[in-house]
Amino acid sequence: MKEIDIHTSLIVYTPEELPAEEQALIEAARQATHRSYAPYSHFSVGAAALLADGTIVTGTNQENVAYPSGICAERTTLFYANSQYPDQPVKALAIAARGTDGKEVHPPITPCGACRQVMLESENRFGTPMKVLLCGVGQIYVVESARSLLPISFDSLT
Ligand code: THU
């Protein structure tokens, strides 16, 4: 018997500590929350992807009366980015959310398992780390690679 320890780490920044490019990405994710379609949960999530060529693509959670048919903001954004720009690695993904009171969440939300799997695939297909910025009021959780959010992942059919 042996035990394997798996470590992951994130860094918590104040927004001002981040480069201007990342601050702009965070602002895009925050603005996107206002375009969420969340009539059931009233929880509005926005995501913004920064592509290698500097393009920013945003998306939001899209709910449905048949609840499981809805999709999170992260997957809306990444599937759209990868559909429209199949040759552009996603360098960074910012995620912001407003709760049922309409106010930005504090601390940040962290992505669901399905979104982590999709982030990892997007990272792997380009071979480029995707920085993930989880936005809360006055604090941004940053991981340097989507892989950090999904250790011991399924990533091979062989
Ligand atoms: N949601 C996201 O869009 N991203 C997350 O990281 C967590 C949850 C959405 C799904 C659903 O529309 C609402 O938030 C409540 O769970």
CSV table of C-alpha atoms and ligand atoms in Angstrom, one decimal:
chain,number,residue,atom,x,y,z
A,1,MET,CA,0.0,0.0,0.0
A,2,LYS,CA,1.2,3.5,-0.7
A,3,GLU,CA,-0.4,6.9,-0.4
A,4,ILE,CA,-0.1,9.4,-3.2
A,5,ASP,CA,-0.5,13.0,-2.1
A,6,ILE,CA,-1.7,15.4,-4.8
A,7,HIS,CA,-1.3,19.1,-4.2
A,8,THR,CA,-2.8,22.0,-5.9
A,9,SER,CA,-2.4,25.7,-5.2
A,10,LEU,CA,-4.0,28.9,-6.2
A,11,ILE,CA,-2.9,32.5,-5.6
A,12,VAL,CA,-5.3,35.1,-4.3
A,13,TYR,CA,-4.7,38.6,-5.8
A,14,THR,CA,-6.3,41.9,-5.3
A,15,PRO,CA,-7.5,43.1,-8.7
A,16,GLU,CA,-5.0,45.9,-8.8
A,17,GLU,CA,-2.1,43.5,-8.5
A,18,LEU,CA,-3.0,41.9,-11.9
A,19,PRO,CA,-1.8,43.1,-15.3
A,20,ALA,CA,-4.1,45.5,-17.2
A,21,GLU,CA,-4.9,42.7,-19.8
A,22,GLU,CA,-6.2,40.5,-17.0
A,23,GLN,CA,-8.1,43.3,-15.3
A,24,ALA,CA,-9.8,43.9,-18.7
A,25,LEU,CA,-10.7,40.2,-19.0
A,26,ILE,CA,-12.2,40.3,-15.5
A,27,GLU,CA,-14.3,43.3,-16.4
A,28,ALA,CA,-15.5,41.5,-19.5
A,29,ALA,CA,-16.6,38.6,-17.4
A,30,ARG,CA,-18.4,40.9,-14.9
A,31,GLN,CA,-20.2,42.7,-17.7
A,32,ALA,CA,-21.2,39.4,-19.2
A,33,THR,CA,-23.1,38.4,-16.0
A,34,HIS,CA,-25.7,41.0,-17.1
A,35,ARG,CA,-26.4,38.9,-20.3
A,36,SER,CA,-27.0,35.7,-18.4
A,37,TYR,CA,-30.3,33.8,-18.9
A,38,ALA,CA,-31.0,32.4,-15.5
A,39,PRO,CA,-34.8,32.6,-14.8
A,40,TYR,CA,-34.7,29.5,-12.6
A,41,SER,CA,-31.7,29.9,-10.3
A,42,HIS,CA,-31.4,33.7,-10.6
A,43,PHE,CA,-27.7,33.1,-10.3
A,44,SER,CA,-25.9,35.0,-13.1
A,45,VAL,CA,-22.6,33.8,-14.3
A,46,GLY,CA,-20.3,35.4,-16.9
A,47,ALA,CA,-17.1,34.2,-18.4
A,48,ALA,CA,-14.5,35.8,-20.6
A,49,ALA,CA,-11.8,34.0,-22.6
A,50,LEU,CA,-8.6,35.7,-23.8
A,51,LEU,CA,-7.4,34.1,-27.0
A,52,ALA,CA,-3.7,34.1,-28.1
A,53,ASP,CA,-4.3,36.8,-30.7
A,54,GLY,CA,-5.9,39.1,-28.0
A,55,THR,CA,-9.5,38.5,-28.9
A,56,ILE,CA,-11.9,38.4,-25.9
A,57,VAL,CA,-14.9,36.1,-26.2
A,58,THR,CA,-17.6,36.2,-23.5
A,59,GLY,CA,-20.5,33.9,-22.6
A,60,THR,CA,-23.0,33.3,-19.8
A,61,ASN,CA,-25.0,30.6,-18.2
A,62,GLN,CA,-28.1,29.6,-20.3
A,63,GLU,CA,-30.8,27.9,-18.4
A,64,ASN,CA,-33.7,25.9,-19.7
A,65,VAL,CA,-37.1,24.8,-18.3
A,66,ALA,CA,-35.8,21.2,-18.8
A,67,TYR,CA,-33.1,22.0,-16.2
A,68,PRO,CA,-30.3,19.6,-17.3
A,69,SER,CA,-30.5,21.1,-20.8
A,70,GLY,CA,-29.0,24.4,-19.5
A,71,ILE,CA,-25.3,25.1,-19.6
A,72,CYS,CA,-22.8,26.9,-17.5
A,73,ALA,CA,-21.1,30.2,-18.6
A,74,GLU,CA,-17.7,28.5,-18.8
A,75,ARG,CA,-18.8,25.9,-21.3
A,76,THR,CA,-20.9,28.4,-23.3
A,77,THR,CA,-17.7,30.6,-23.6
A,78,LEU,CA,-15.2,27.9,-24.4
A,79,PHE,CA,-17.3,26.0,-26.9
A,80,TYR,CA,-18.1,29.3,-28.7
A,81,ALA,CA,-14.4,30.4,-28.6
A,82,ASN,CA,-13.2,27.0,-29.9
A,83,SER,CA,-15.9,27.0,-32.5
A,84,GLN,CA,-15.3,30.4,-33.9
A,85,TYR,CA,-11.5,30.4,-33.4
A,86,PRO,CA,-10.4,26.8,-33.7
A,87,ASP,CA,-6.7,27.8,-34.1
A,88,GLN,CA,-6.5,30.2,-31.2
A,89,PRO,CA,-5.4,28.8,-27.9
A,90,VAL,CA,-7.3,30.2,-24.9
A,91,LYS,CA,-4.7,31.9,-22.7
A,92,ALA,CA,-6.9,32.8,-19.9
A,93,LEU,CA,-10.5,32.4,-18.7
A,94,ALA,CA,-12.1,34.8,-16.2
A,95,ILE,CA,-15.3,33.8,-14.3
A,96,ALA,CA,-17.6,36.2,-12.4
A,97,ALA,CA,-21.0,35.7,-10.8
A,98,ARG,CA,-23.9,37.6,-9.2
A,99,GLY,CA,-26.0,35.9,-6.6
A,100,THR,CA,-29.8,35.9,-6.2
A,101,ASP,CA,-29.5,39.3,-4.6
A,102,GLY,CA,-28.0,40.7,-7.8
A,103,LYS,CA,-24.6,41.4,-6.1
A,104,GLU,CA,-21.3,40.0,-7.1
A,105,VAL,CA,-20.3,37.0,-5.1
A,106,HIS,CA,-17.7,37.1,-2.4
A,107,PRO,CA,-15.7,34.9,-2.3
A,108,PRO,CA,-15.5,33.7,-6.0
A,109,ILE,CA,-17.4,30.7,-7.3
A,110,THR,CA,-15.4,27.8,-8.5
A,111,PRO,CA,-16.4,25.9,-11.6
A,112,CYS,CA,-18.3,22.7,-11.7
A,113,GLY,CA,-16.7,19.4,-12.6
A,114,ALA,CA,-18.1,19.3,-16.1
A,115,CYS,CA,-16.7,22.8,-16.9
A,116,ARG,CA,-13.3,21.7,-15.4
A,117,GLN,CA,-13.2,18.8,-17.8
A,118,VAL,CA,-14.0,21.1,-20.8
A,119,MET,CA,-11.4,23.6,-19.7
A,120,LEU,CA,-8.8,20.9,-19.5
A,121,GLU,CA,-9.6,19.6,-23.0
A,122,SER,CA,-9.4,23.1,-24.4
A,123,GLU,CA,-6.0,23.5,-22.7
A,124,ASN,CA,-4.8,20.1,-23.9
A,125,ARG,CA,-5.9,20.5,-27.5
A,126,PHE,CA,-3.7,23.6,-27.9
A,127,GLY,CA,-0.9,22.4,-25.6
A,128,THR,CA,-1.0,25.9,-23.9
A,129,PRO,CA,-1.8,26.4,-20.2
A,130,MET,CA,-5.1,28.2,-19.6
A,131,LYS,CA,-4.9,30.6,-16.7
A,132,VAL,CA,-8.1,30.6,-14.7
A,133,LEU,CA,-9.2,33.8,-12.8
A,134,LEU,CA,-12.1,33.3,-10.4
A,135,CYS,CA,-13.5,36.7,-9.5
A,136,GLY,CA,-14.9,37.8,-6.2
A,137,VAL,CA,-15.3,41.2,-4.6
A,138,GLY,CA,-11.8,42.6,-4.0
A,139,GLN,CA,-10.1,39.2,-4.5
A,140,ILE,CA,-9.2,37.1,-7.6
A,141,TYR,CA,-8.3,33.5,-7.2
A,142,VAL,CA,-5.8,32.5,-9.9
A,143,VAL,CA,-4.6,29.1,-11.1
A,144,GLU,CA,-1.9,29.0,-13.8
A,145,SER,CA,-3.4,26.0,-15.5
A,146,ALA,CA,-6.8,24.3,-15.8
A,147,ARG,CA,-5.0,21.1,-14.9
A,148,SER,CA,-4.7,22.4,-11.3
A,149,LEU,CA,-8.5,22.4,-11.1
A,150,LEU,CA,-8.8,18.8,-12.1
A,151,PRO,CA,-6.1,16.5,-10.8
A,152,ILE,CA,-6.3,12.8,-11.6
A,153,SER,CA,-8.5,13.6,-14.6
A,154,PHE,CA,-9.8,11.3,-17.3
A,155,ASP,CA,-8.0,12.3,-20.5
A,156,SER,CA,-7.4,9.2,-22.5
A,157,LEU,CA,-9.5,6.6,-24.2
A,158,THR,CA,-6.5,4.2,-24.6
B,1,THU,N1,-23.2,28.0,-13.1
B,1,THU,C1,-22.3,28.5,-14.0
B,1,THU,O1,-22.6,29.0,-15.1
B,1,THU,N2,-20.9,28.3,-13.7
B,1,THU,C2,-20.5,27.8,-12.6
B,1,THU,O2,-19.2,27.8,-12.4
B,1,THU,C3,-21.4,27.4,-11.5
B,1,THU,C4,-22.8,27.4,-11.9
B,1,THU,C5,-24.6,28.2,-13.4
B,1,THU,C6,-25.4,27.0,-13.7
B,1,THU,C7,-26.8,27.4,-13.3
B,1,THU,O3,-27.3,28.1,-14.4
B,1,THU,C8,-26.6,28.5,-12.2
B,1,THU,O4,-25.2,28.8,-12.3
B,1,THU,C9,-26.8,27.9,-10.8
B,1,THU,O5,-26.1,26.8,-10.6
